[in-house]
Coordinates of C-alpha atoms in Angstrom, one line a residue:
X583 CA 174.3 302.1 -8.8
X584 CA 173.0 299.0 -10.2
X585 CA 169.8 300.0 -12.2
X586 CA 169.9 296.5 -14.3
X587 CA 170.2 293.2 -12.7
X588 CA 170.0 290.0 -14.6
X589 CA 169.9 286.5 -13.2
X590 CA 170.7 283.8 -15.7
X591 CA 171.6 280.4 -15.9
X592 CA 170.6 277.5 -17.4
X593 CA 167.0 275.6 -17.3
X594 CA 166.2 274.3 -13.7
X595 CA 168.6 276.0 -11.6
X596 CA 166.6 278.6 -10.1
X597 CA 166.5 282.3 -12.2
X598 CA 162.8 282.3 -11.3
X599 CA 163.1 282.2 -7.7
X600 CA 166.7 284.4 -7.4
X601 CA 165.0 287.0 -9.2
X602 CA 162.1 287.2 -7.3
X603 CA 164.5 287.2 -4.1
X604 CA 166.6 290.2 -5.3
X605 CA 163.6 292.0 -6.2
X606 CA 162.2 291.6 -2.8
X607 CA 165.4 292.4 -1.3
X608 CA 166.0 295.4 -3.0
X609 CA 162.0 297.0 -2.3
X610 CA 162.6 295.6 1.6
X611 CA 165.7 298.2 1.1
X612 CA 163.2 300.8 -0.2
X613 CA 164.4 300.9 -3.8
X614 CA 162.4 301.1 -6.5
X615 CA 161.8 297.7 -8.2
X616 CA 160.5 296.5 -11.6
X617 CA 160.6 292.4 -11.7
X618 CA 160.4 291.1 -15.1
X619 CA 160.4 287.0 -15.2
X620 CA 160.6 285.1 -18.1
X621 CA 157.6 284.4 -20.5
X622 CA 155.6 287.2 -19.8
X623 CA 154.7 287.7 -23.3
X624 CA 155.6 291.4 -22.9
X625 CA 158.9 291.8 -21.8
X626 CA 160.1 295.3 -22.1
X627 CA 163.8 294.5 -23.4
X628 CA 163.2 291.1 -25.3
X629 CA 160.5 289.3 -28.0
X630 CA 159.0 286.3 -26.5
X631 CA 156.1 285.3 -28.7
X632 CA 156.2 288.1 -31.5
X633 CA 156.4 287.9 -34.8
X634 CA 157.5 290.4 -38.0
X635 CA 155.2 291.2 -40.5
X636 CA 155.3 293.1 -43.2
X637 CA 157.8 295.5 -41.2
X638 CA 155.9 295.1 -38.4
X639 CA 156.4 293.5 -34.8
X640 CA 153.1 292.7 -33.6
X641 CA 152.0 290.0 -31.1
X642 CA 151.1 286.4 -31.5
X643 CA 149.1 286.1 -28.4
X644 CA 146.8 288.3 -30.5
X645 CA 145.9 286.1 -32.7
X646 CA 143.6 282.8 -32.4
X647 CA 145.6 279.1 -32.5
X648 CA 143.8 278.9 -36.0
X649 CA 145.8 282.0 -37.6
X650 CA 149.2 281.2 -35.8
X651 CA 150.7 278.5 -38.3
X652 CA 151.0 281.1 -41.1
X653 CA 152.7 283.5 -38.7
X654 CA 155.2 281.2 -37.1
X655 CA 157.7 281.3 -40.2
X656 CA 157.9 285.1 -39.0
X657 CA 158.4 284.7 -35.6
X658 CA 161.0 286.8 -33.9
X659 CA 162.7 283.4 -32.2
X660 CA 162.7 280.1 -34.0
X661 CA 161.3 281.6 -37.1
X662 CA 163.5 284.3 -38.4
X663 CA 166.9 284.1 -40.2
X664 CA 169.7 285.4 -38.4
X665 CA 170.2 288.3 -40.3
X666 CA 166.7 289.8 -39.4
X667 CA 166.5 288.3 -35.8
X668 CA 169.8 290.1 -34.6
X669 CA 169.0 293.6 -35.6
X670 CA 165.5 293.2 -33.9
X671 CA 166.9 291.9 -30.8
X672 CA 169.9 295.0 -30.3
X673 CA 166.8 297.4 -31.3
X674 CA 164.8 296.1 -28.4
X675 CA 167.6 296.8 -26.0
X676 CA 167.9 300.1 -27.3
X677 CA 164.5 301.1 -26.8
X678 CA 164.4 299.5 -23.3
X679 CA 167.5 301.3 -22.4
X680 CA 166.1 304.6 -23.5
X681 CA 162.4 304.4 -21.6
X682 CA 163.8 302.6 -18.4
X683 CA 162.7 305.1 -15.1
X684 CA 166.2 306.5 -13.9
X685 CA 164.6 305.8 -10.4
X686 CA 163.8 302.1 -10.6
X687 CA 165.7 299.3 -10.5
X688 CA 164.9 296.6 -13.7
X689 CA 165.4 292.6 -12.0
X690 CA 165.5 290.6 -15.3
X691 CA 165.5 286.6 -16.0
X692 CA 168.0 284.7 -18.6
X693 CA 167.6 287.2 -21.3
X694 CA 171.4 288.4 -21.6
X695 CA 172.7 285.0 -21.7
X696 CA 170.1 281.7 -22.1
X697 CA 168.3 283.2 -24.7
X698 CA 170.9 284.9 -27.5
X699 CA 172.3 281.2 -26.7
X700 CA 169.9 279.2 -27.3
X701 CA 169.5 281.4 -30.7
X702 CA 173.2 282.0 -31.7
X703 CA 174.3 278.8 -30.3
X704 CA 171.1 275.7 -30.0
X705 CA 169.3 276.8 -32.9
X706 CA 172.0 278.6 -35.4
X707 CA 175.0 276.5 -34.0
X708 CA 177.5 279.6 -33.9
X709 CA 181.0 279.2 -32.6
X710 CA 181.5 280.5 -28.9
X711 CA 183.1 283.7 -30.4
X712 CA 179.8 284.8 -32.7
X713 CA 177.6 284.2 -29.6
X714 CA 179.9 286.6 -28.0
X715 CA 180.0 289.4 -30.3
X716 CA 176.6 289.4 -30.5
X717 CA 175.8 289.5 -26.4
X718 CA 179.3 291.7 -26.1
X719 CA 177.1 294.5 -28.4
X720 CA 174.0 294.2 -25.6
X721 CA 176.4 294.8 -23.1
X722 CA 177.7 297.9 -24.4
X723 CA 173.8 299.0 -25.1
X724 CA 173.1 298.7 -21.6
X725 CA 176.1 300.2 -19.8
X726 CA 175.2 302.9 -19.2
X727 CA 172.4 301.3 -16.6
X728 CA 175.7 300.0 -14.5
X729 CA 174.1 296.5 -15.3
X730 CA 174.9 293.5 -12.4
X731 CA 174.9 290.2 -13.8
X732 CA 173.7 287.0 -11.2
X733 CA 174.7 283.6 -12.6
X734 CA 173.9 280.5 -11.3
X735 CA 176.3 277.7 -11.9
X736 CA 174.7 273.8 -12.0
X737 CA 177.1 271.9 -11.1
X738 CA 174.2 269.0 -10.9
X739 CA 172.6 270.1 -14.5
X740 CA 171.3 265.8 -14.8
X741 CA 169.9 266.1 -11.4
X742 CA 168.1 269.4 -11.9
X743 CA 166.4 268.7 -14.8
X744 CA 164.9 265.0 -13.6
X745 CA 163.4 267.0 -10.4
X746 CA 162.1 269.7 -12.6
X747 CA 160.7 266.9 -15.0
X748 CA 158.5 265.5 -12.4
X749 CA 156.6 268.7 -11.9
X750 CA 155.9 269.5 -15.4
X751 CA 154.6 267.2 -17.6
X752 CA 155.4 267.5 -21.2
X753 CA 158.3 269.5 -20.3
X754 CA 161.4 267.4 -20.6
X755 CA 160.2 266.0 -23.9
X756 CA 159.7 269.7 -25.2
X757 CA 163.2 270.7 -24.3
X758 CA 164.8 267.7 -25.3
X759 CA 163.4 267.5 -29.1
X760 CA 163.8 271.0 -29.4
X761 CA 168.2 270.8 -28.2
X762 CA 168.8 268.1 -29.8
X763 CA 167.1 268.8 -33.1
X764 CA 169.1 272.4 -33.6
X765 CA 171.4 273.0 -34.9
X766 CA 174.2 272.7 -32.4
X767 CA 172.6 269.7 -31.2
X768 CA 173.3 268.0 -34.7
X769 CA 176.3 268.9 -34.8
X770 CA 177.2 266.6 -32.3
X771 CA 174.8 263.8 -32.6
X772 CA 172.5 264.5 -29.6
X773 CA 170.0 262.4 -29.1
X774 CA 167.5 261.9 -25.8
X775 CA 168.3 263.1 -22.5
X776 CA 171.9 262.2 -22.6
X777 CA 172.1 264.3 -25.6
X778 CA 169.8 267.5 -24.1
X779 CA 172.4 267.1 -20.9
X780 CA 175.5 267.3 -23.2
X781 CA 173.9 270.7 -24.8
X782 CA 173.5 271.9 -21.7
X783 CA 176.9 271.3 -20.4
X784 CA 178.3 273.0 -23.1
X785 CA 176.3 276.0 -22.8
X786 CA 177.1 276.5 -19.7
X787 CA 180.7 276.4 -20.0
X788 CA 180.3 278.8 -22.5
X789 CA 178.3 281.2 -20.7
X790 CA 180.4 281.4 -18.3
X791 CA 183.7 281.8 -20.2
X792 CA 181.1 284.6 -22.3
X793 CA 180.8 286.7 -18.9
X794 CA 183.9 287.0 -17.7
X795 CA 185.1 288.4 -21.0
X796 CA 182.4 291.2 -20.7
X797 CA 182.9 294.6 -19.5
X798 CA 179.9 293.8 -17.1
X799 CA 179.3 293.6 -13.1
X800 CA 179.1 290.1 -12.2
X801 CA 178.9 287.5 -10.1
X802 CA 179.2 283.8 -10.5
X803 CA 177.3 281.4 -7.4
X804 CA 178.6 277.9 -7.7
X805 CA 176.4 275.3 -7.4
X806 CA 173.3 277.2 -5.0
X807 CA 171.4 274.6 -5.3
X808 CA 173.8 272.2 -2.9
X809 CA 172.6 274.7 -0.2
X810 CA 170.0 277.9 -1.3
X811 CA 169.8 279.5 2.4
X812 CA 173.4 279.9 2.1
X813 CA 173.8 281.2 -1.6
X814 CA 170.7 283.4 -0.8
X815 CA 172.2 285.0 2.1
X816 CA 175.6 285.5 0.2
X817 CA 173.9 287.2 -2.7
X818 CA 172.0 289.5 0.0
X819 CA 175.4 290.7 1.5
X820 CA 176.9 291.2 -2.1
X821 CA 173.9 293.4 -3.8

């Protein structure tokens, strides 16, 4: 029994609103259902806005907007070195793995894949083979949980992202400064949207080359977002 289930993919293509379908799915099917979506700010298997300190994780959202420069060299993501961010991360997992109710089904979003990626990959511009040694050692910490992975392939990533764009403001220029300006994003030149779209096509080639090497339940939907309705009702029949 499937007591993990992650939905990633990349920005814009719909983890938000998958998850929240499976997780109403599964509790119409009387399970058990914790739905964790991303940025919560407390995410019981994953770091989102915490930082180390003198040994210690503790929370930026505790702190006011005056004390948080000082703190942000220390942050868990975009702050740490490598070396301290990856032991952190596996820790977390194993903590998560070791508290999760037996009886209750955990519905996560992107952080399997999108974000050890956009760590190991965007900012730290690993080869495709480091990012997977790194997300191959989560997937053994969470086996025994008989994890399912849902990924949703873009196959319109361009198109996605400009719809996306027009609902939030300040977005697109966020995401764009923040791919291009990493370290993977150097690497090849990136620059503007052209240049966010090119990270993102490489990502998601190599997520998905990433998950089919793991040891891992998955499934792949390609391109849901030609026709939800369908893709929806297809992941229905399959959980």
């Amino acid at each position: 029994m499937n007591r993990l289930i992650i939905v990633e993919g990349l920005p814009c293509s719909g983890k938000s609103s998958t998850s929240r379908f499976i997780a109403d799915t599964l509790r119409a099917r009387g399970r058990q259902v914790r739905f964790v979506d991303e940025g919560t700010g407390d995410h019981p298997a994953d770091y989102e806005f915490h930082a180390l300190v003198d040994g210690r994780v503790i929370p930026l959202s505790a702190f006011s907007p005056e004390q948080l420069p000082s703190l942000l060299p220390r942050k868990i993501y975009d702050g740490l070195p490598w070396a301290e961010e990856a032991p952190l991360m596996l820790d977390k997992w194993r903590q998560f793995v070791h508290c999760a109710a037996a009886d209750t089904v955990h519905v996560f979003n992107c952080v399997l894949l999108q974000n050890p990626m956009c760590e190991t990959m965007m900012r730290f511009n690993m080869t495709q083979a480091q990012s997977a040694a790194h997300i191959r050692q989560i997937a053994e910490i969470i086996a025994p949980m008989e994890p399912l992975v849902v990924y949703l392939e873009n196959r319109r990533i361009a198109h996605s992202v400009q719809q996306a764009a027009q609902e939030r403001p300040g977005w697109l220029e966020a995401v764009t400064g923040y791919h291009v300006s990493g370290g993977y994003g150097r690497s090849i030149g990136a620059s503007g949207f052209e240049g966010y779209i090119a990270c993102l096509e490489e990502r998601q080639r190599r997520e998905l080359a990433i998950l089919r090497s793991l040891p891992l339940e998955s499934i792949i939907l390609p391109d849901p977002q030609a026709d939800w309705p369908s893709a929806l009702q297809k992941l229905a029949a399959l959980l």
